[in-house]
Short mmCIF file of C-alpha atoms in Angstrom, two decimals:
data_model
loop_
_atom_site.label_atom_id
_atom_site.label_comp_id
_atom_site.label_asym_id
_atom_site.label_seq_id
_atom_site.Cartn_x
_atom_site.Cartn_y
_atom_site.Cartn_z
CA MET A 18 0.00 0.00 0.00
CA SER A 19 1.34 3.46 -0.88
CA THR A 20 0.17 7.07 -0.78
CA ASP A 21 1.15 9.42 -3.60
CA SER A 22 1.54 13.19 -3.65
CA SER A 23 -2.11 13.63 -4.63
CA THR A 24 -3.21 11.99 -1.34
CA LYS A 25 -4.33 8.85 -3.13
CA THR A 26 -3.76 5.45 -1.56
CA VAL A 27 -2.85 2.60 -3.91
CA ILE A 28 -3.37 -1.03 -2.93
CA GLY A 29 -1.83 -3.64 -5.20
CA HIS A 30 1.55 -5.08 -6.00
CA SER A 31 4.32 -3.34 -4.07
CA ALA A 32 7.67 -2.38 -5.61
CA ALA A 33 9.16 -5.49 -3.97
CA ASP A 34 6.48 -7.69 -5.56
CA LYS A 35 7.21 -6.22 -9.00
CA LEU A 36 10.94 -6.70 -8.51
CA LEU A 37 10.35 -10.32 -7.55
CA LEU A 38 8.10 -10.94 -10.54
CA TYR A 39 10.22 -9.18 -13.15
CA GLY A 40 13.45 -10.51 -11.65
CA GLY A 41 12.44 -14.01 -10.60
CA LEU A 42 10.27 -15.19 -13.50
CA PRO A 43 12.68 -14.13 -16.29
CA LEU A 44 15.55 -15.73 -14.34
CA LEU A 45 13.55 -18.92 -14.00
CA GLY A 46 12.85 -18.75 -17.73
CA LEU A 47 16.55 -18.43 -18.47
CA VAL A 48 17.35 -21.47 -16.32
CA LEU A 49 14.64 -23.57 -17.96
CA GLY A 50 15.74 -22.40 -21.39
CA PHE A 51 19.35 -23.35 -20.70
CA PHE A 52 18.43 -26.85 -19.54
CA LEU A 53 15.62 -27.43 -22.07
CA PRO A 54 17.71 -29.59 -24.49
CA ARG A 55 18.89 -31.74 -21.56
CA ILE A 56 15.36 -32.03 -20.19
CA ALA A 57 14.09 -32.98 -23.66
CA ASP A 58 16.81 -35.60 -24.02
CA TRP A 59 15.87 -37.14 -20.67
CA GLY A 60 12.13 -37.02 -21.44
CA ALA A 61 12.59 -38.65 -24.85
CA LYS A 62 14.08 -41.68 -23.12
CA GLN A 63 11.10 -42.12 -20.78
CA ASP A 64 8.19 -44.01 -22.36
CA TRP A 65 5.66 -42.56 -19.92
CA VAL A 66 6.44 -38.93 -20.80
CA PRO A 67 3.98 -37.50 -23.39
CA PHE A 68 4.92 -35.53 -26.54
CA GLN A 69 7.71 -37.93 -27.46
CA GLY A 70 7.93 -36.58 -31.00
CA PRO A 71 8.68 -32.93 -30.10
CA LEU A 72 11.00 -34.04 -27.27
CA GLU A 73 13.05 -36.23 -29.60
CA LEU A 74 13.28 -33.36 -32.08
CA ILE A 75 14.54 -30.92 -29.43
CA SER A 76 16.97 -33.47 -27.99
CA ARG A 77 18.64 -33.81 -31.41
CA TRP A 78 19.33 -30.09 -31.64
CA ASP A 79 22.95 -29.22 -31.11
CA GLY A 80 25.15 -26.14 -31.20
CA TRP A 81 25.46 -22.80 -29.43
CA TRP A 82 22.54 -21.36 -31.38
CA VAL A 83 20.18 -23.90 -29.75
CA VAL A 84 21.16 -22.69 -26.29
CA ALA A 85 20.85 -19.06 -27.42
CA ILE A 86 17.33 -19.59 -28.79
CA CYS A 87 16.21 -21.49 -25.69
CA LEU A 88 17.60 -18.76 -23.43
CA ALA A 89 15.81 -16.06 -25.44
CA VAL A 90 12.52 -17.97 -25.38
CA GLY A 91 12.85 -18.57 -21.64
CA LEU A 92 13.62 -14.91 -20.95
CA ILE A 93 10.74 -13.61 -23.07
CA GLY A 94 8.38 -16.17 -21.56
CA GLY A 95 9.36 -15.10 -18.03
CA VAL A 96 8.78 -11.42 -18.81
CA LEU A 97 5.39 -12.18 -20.36
CA LEU A 98 4.35 -14.28 -17.36
CA ALA A 99 5.34 -11.46 -15.00
CA ALA A 100 3.32 -8.95 -17.03
CA MET A 101 0.30 -11.27 -17.05
CA ALA A 102 0.55 -11.77 -13.28
CA LEU A 103 0.55 -8.00 -12.70
CA GLU A 104 -2.31 -7.43 -15.14
CA ASP A 105 -4.43 -10.08 -13.42
CA THR A 106 -3.95 -8.47 -10.01
CA LEU A 107 -6.46 -5.91 -8.78
CA LYS A 108 -5.05 -2.41 -8.31
CA THR A 109 -7.23 -0.23 -6.09
CA THR A 110 -6.65 3.53 -5.99
CA ILE A 111 -8.54 5.31 -3.22
CA GLY A 112 -8.82 9.08 -3.32
CA ASN A 113 -10.92 11.71 -1.60
CA THR A 114 -13.12 12.12 -4.68
CA GLU A 115 -13.31 8.63 -6.19
CA VAL A 116 -12.26 4.98 -6.01
CA GLU A 117 -10.65 3.36 -9.03
CA PHE A 118 -10.32 -0.37 -9.66
CA LEU A 119 -7.97 -1.59 -12.40
CA LYS A 120 -7.66 -5.22 -13.49
CA ASN A 121 -7.01 -6.87 -16.84
CA GLN A 122 -6.97 -3.46 -18.55
CA ARG A 123 -10.51 -2.79 -17.30
CA THR A 124 -11.04 0.31 -15.17
CA THR A 125 -14.02 0.96 -12.88
CA ARG A 126 -14.38 4.37 -11.24
CA VAL A 127 -16.86 5.16 -8.47
CA PRO A 128 -17.38 8.80 -7.36
CA ARG A 129 -17.09 9.38 -3.62
CA GLU A 130 -20.49 11.07 -3.36
CA LYS A 131 -22.25 7.88 -4.50
CA VAL A 132 -20.64 5.64 -1.87
CA ALA A 133 -22.73 5.08 1.26
CA LEU A 134 -20.90 2.02 2.58
CA VAL A 135 -17.74 -0.01 2.00
CA PHE A 136 -17.00 -3.49 3.35
CA LEU A 137 -15.26 -6.76 2.60
CA ASP A 138 -17.31 -9.79 1.56
CA GLY A 139 -14.74 -12.55 1.80
CA LYS A 140 -11.98 -11.41 -0.57
CA GLU A 141 -14.24 -8.96 -2.42
CA ILE A 142 -14.28 -5.21 -1.86
CA VAL A 143 -17.89 -4.03 -2.07
CA LEU A 144 -19.13 -0.47 -2.47
CA GLN A 145 -22.85 0.25 -1.89
CA ASP A 146 -24.97 3.32 -2.47
CA SER A 147 -27.67 4.70 -0.18
CA ARG A 148 -30.28 2.27 -1.60
CA SER A 149 -28.02 -0.75 -0.86
CA ALA A 150 -27.34 -1.24 -4.57
CA GLU A 151 -23.79 -2.30 -5.40
CA LEU A 152 -21.61 0.25 -7.12
CA ALA A 153 -18.67 -2.16 -7.35
CA ARG A 154 -17.66 -5.65 -6.25
CA GLU A 155 -14.02 -6.47 -6.95
CA LYS A 156 -11.98 -9.45 -5.81
CA HIS A 157 -8.74 -8.52 -4.09
CA ASP A 158 -5.73 -10.81 -4.25
CA GLU A 159 -4.19 -10.39 -0.81
CA LEU A 160 -4.95 -12.78 2.04
CA GLY A 161 -5.03 -12.68 5.81
CA ALA A 162 -5.93 -10.29 8.59
CA ALA A 163 -3.10 -7.90 7.69
CA ALA A 164 -4.53 -7.37 4.20
CA ARG A 165 -8.02 -6.75 5.57
CA THR A 166 -6.64 -4.22 8.03
CA LYS A 167 -4.71 -2.47 5.26
CA ILE A 168 -7.77 -2.17 3.02
CA GLN A 169 -9.98 -0.99 5.90
CA ALA A 170 -7.43 1.62 7.00
CA ALA A 171 -7.06 2.96 3.46
CA PHE A 172 -10.78 3.57 2.97
CA ARG A 173 -11.21 5.08 6.42
CA ALA A 174 -8.23 7.38 5.89
CA HIS A 175 -10.07 8.94 2.94
CA GLY A 176 -13.33 9.30 4.82
CA TYR A 177 -15.33 6.40 3.35
CA PRO A 178 -17.95 4.83 5.64
CA TRP A 179 -16.63 1.39 6.53
CA SER A 180 -18.60 -1.56 7.93
CA ASP A 181 -16.57 -3.86 10.17
CA ALA A 182 -19.51 -6.27 10.26
CA GLY A 183 -19.63 -6.69 6.50
CA ASP A 184 -22.87 -6.42 4.56
CA PRO A 185 -25.70 -5.11 6.76
CA HIS A 186 -28.13 -6.83 4.37
CA GLU A 187 -26.47 -10.24 4.70
CA ALA A 188 -29.61 -11.94 6.03
CA GLU A 189 -31.66 -10.88 3.00
CA PHE A 190 -29.78 -13.01 0.46
CA ARG A 191 -31.58 -16.07 -0.86
CA ARG A 192 -30.21 -18.85 -3.03
CA TRP A 193 -31.48 -18.66 -6.58
CA VAL A 194 -33.43 -21.54 -8.07
CA GLU A 195 -34.62 -21.51 -11.64
CA GLY A 196 -38.05 -19.97 -12.04
CA ASP A 197 -38.07 -18.35 -8.59
CA PRO A 198 -41.60 -16.84 -8.34
CA ASP A 199 -40.33 -13.96 -6.20
CA LEU A 200 -38.17 -12.70 -9.06
CA SER A 201 -39.25 -10.99 -12.24
CA PRO A 202 -39.05 -13.04 -15.46
CA ALA A 203 -36.24 -10.78 -16.66
CA ALA A 204 -34.22 -11.34 -13.47
CA ASN A 205 -34.74 -15.11 -13.68
CA ALA A 206 -33.52 -15.05 -17.28
CA VAL A 207 -30.37 -13.13 -16.34
CA LEU A 208 -29.61 -15.45 -13.43
CA LYS A 209 -30.11 -18.48 -15.67
CA ALA A 210 -27.64 -17.03 -18.17
CA ARG A 211 -25.16 -16.40 -15.33
CA SER A 212 -25.50 -20.00 -14.14
CA LYS A 213 -24.37 -21.19 -17.59
CA ALA A 214 -21.43 -18.76 -17.61
CA PHE A 215 -19.93 -20.51 -14.56
CA ASP A 216 -19.17 -23.55 -16.72
CA GLN A 217 -17.11 -21.49 -19.20
CA GLY A 218 -14.23 -20.92 -16.80
CA ASP A 219 -12.18 -17.81 -17.53
CA LYS A 220 -14.16 -17.19 -20.72
CA GLY A 221 -17.32 -16.76 -18.67
CA LYS A 222 -15.92 -14.15 -16.25
CA ALA A 223 -16.80 -11.23 -18.51
CA ASP A 224 -20.36 -12.52 -18.91
CA LEU A 225 -20.72 -12.96 -15.15
CA ARG A 226 -19.67 -9.34 -14.62
CA GLU A 227 -21.91 -7.92 -17.37
CA LEU A 228 -24.91 -9.94 -16.24
CA ARG A 229 -24.35 -8.80 -12.64
CA GLN A 230 -24.65 -5.24 -13.91
CA GLU A 231 -27.86 -6.14 -15.77
CA LEU A 232 -29.33 -7.49 -12.53
CA GLY A 233 -28.38 -4.24 -10.82
CA LYS A 234 -30.39 -2.32 -13.41
CA LEU A 235 -33.35 -4.58 -12.64
CA GLY A 236 -33.07 -3.77 -8.93
CA TYR A 237 -31.29 -6.85 -7.62
CA VAL A 238 -27.95 -7.68 -6.01
CA VAL A 239 -26.26 -11.03 -6.63
CA ARG A 240 -23.25 -12.69 -5.07
CA ASP A 241 -21.64 -16.01 -5.90
CA ARG A 242 -20.62 -18.86 -3.63
CA ASP A 243 -19.10 -22.03 -5.15
CA LYS A 244 -20.90 -21.44 -8.47
CA LYS A 245 -24.19 -20.90 -6.65
CA GLN A 246 -26.00 -17.56 -6.86
CA TYR A 247 -27.61 -15.70 -3.98
CA TRP A 248 -29.80 -12.67 -4.58
CA ARG A 249 -31.64 -9.92 -2.77
CA SER A 250 -33.66 -6.88 -3.79
CA VAL A 251 -32.34 -3.33 -3.69
CA HIS A 252 -34.20 -1.20 -1.14
#
């Protein structure tokens, strides 16, 4: 966590984390690249190891240029993995006028005047308005009591109303079942579409987010637990 000259607090990867990622992963890539021909030679001699054809091909390579290419591939691969790890980590910037969430090149900004309550729901940072509708729900990557304390302190330092007890509307959530008579047909249709998106893995994450927003427009809040959906109405 850091505070810049504009009195904004940033929660995300620290400078040490970035150094570890951009130093450690490329180094690991170099090591793997250097030993790749030897690893391929060993694997080609083991009947139980898959991809025997490519392994035999690599094991037959010889010369300094082979090592050079493997080192280059390992280095580039390590840098790309480090960049992907940083991109997939939530960066939260808390200011006196707005909160900004950045992840996977997607930015969500919430003006301070709209925020009536902030709390943690498991690993998710949740911002609610005065009607109990969700303005944002973003999964943070840090674990443990220290991380929770850090997030709480950051929001409080900028004057955001924080709930230590979590969601004050916790008891209102109900598990969704298809065709729930207490929901509108449109809400049931959106929740059914979300239930299918769970089975798409990473490809379904964008749909889950977009459909959550659609439910918000219909006057409902949804949260997910082990691929099960729980909903409540906005007040």
